[in-house]
Coordinates of C-alpha atoms in Angstrom, one line a residue:
X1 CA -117.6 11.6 74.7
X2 CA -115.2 11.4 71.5
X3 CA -116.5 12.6 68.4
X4 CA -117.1 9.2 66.6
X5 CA -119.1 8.6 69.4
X6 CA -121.6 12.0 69.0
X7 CA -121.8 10.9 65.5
X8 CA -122.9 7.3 65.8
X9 CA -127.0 7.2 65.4
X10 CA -128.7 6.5 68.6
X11 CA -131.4 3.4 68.8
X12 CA -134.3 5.9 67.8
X13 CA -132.2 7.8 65.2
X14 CA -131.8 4.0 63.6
X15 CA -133.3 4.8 60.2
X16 CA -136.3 1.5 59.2
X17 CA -137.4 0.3 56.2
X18 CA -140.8 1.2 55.4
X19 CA -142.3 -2.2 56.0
X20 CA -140.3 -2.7 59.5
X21 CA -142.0 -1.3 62.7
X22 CA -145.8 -1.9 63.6
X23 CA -148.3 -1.4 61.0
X24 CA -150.7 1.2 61.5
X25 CA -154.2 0.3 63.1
X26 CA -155.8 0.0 59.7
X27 CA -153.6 -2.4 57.7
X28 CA -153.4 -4.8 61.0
X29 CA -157.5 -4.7 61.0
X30 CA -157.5 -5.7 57.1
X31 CA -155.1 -8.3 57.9
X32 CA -157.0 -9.3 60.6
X33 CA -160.6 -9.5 58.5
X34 CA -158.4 -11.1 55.5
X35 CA -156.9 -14.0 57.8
X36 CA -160.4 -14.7 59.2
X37 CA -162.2 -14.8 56.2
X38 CA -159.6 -17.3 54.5
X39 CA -159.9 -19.4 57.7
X40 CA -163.9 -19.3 58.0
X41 CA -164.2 -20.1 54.0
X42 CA -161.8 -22.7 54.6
X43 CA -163.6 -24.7 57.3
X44 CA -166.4 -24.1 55.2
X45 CA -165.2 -25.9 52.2
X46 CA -164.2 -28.8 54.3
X47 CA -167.2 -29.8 56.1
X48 CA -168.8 -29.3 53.0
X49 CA -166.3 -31.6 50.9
X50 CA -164.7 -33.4 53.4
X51 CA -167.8 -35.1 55.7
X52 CA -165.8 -38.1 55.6
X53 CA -162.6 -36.8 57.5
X54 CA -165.2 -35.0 59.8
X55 CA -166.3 -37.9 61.1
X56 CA -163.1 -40.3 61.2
X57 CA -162.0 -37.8 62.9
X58 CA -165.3 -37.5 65.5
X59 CA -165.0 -41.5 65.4
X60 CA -161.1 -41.1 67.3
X61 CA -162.1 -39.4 69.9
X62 CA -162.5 -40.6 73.7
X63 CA -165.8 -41.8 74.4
X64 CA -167.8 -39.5 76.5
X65 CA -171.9 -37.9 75.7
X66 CA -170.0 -34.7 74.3
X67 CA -168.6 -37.3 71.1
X68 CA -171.4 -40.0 71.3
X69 CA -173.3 -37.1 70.0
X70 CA -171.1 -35.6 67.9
X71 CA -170.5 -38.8 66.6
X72 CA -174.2 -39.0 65.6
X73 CA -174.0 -35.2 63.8
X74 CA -170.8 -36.6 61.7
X75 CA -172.7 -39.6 60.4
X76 CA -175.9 -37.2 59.3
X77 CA -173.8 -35.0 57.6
X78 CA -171.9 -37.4 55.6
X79 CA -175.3 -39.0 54.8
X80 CA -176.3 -35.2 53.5
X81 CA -173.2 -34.7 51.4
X82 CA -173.2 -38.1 49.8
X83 CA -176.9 -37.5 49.3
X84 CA -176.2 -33.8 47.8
X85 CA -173.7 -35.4 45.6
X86 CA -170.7 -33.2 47.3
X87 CA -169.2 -36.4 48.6
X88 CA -168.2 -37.8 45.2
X89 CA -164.8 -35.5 44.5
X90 CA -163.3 -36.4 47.9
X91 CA -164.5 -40.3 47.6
X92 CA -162.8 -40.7 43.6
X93 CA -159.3 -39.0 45.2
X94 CA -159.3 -41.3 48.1
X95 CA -160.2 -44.0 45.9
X96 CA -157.5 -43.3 43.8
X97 CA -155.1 -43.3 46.9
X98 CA -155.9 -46.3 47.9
X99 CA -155.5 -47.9 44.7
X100 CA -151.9 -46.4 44.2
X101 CA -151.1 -47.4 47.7
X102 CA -152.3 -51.1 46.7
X103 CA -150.1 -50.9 43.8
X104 CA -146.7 -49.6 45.8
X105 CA -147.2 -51.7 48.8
X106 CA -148.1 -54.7 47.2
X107 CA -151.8 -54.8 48.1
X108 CA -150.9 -54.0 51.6
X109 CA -151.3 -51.1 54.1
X110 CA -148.1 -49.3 54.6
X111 CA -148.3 -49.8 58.2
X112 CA -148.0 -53.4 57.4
X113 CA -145.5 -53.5 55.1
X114 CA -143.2 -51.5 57.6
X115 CA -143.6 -54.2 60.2

């Protein structure tokens, strides 16, 4: 062995940054509780302002009892937001949209302008 070679660092003598390496058990639980909460408050938010989208969504799915049904739970809820009042943010944007799509496409659907 030469003596560049002896003085080269080794893999584990490799000095890290202080935000390389895995995080200690704590910070990767806090992460863990901060993601899920951001995704749970999230969904939340949606269903709540976004019934609409719930059930276009429910409405594209295969046919089978599973969706017939969650079909029916889509419509109810939309029903309850638009009767809560919750419904009326999502349904002036979209209105909106569709009005500015009108104007750039020439009262068309930009699927049928393409063709």
């Amino acid at each position: 062995m030469t003596a560049a070679e002896a003085s080269a660092p080794t893999l584990d003598e490799t000095p890290k940054a202080p935000d390389e390496g895995v995080p200690d058990e704590a910070a990767a639980a806090a992460a863990l509780r901060w993601t899920a909460s951001v995704v749970v408050m999230t969904t939340l938010f949606l269903l709540v302002f976004n019934a609409a989208s719930l059930k276009s969504w429910a409405n594209g799915l295969a046919p089978s009892d599973a969706t017939v049904a969650l079909r029916g739970y889509a419509d109810r809820w939309e029903a309850t937001t638009e009767r809560w009042g919750v419904a009326a943010p999502r349904d002036a944007v979209h209105a909106a949209w569709t009005r500015a799509v009108a104007l750039k496409w020439g009262g068309t659907s930009p699927e049928a302008a393409a063709r």
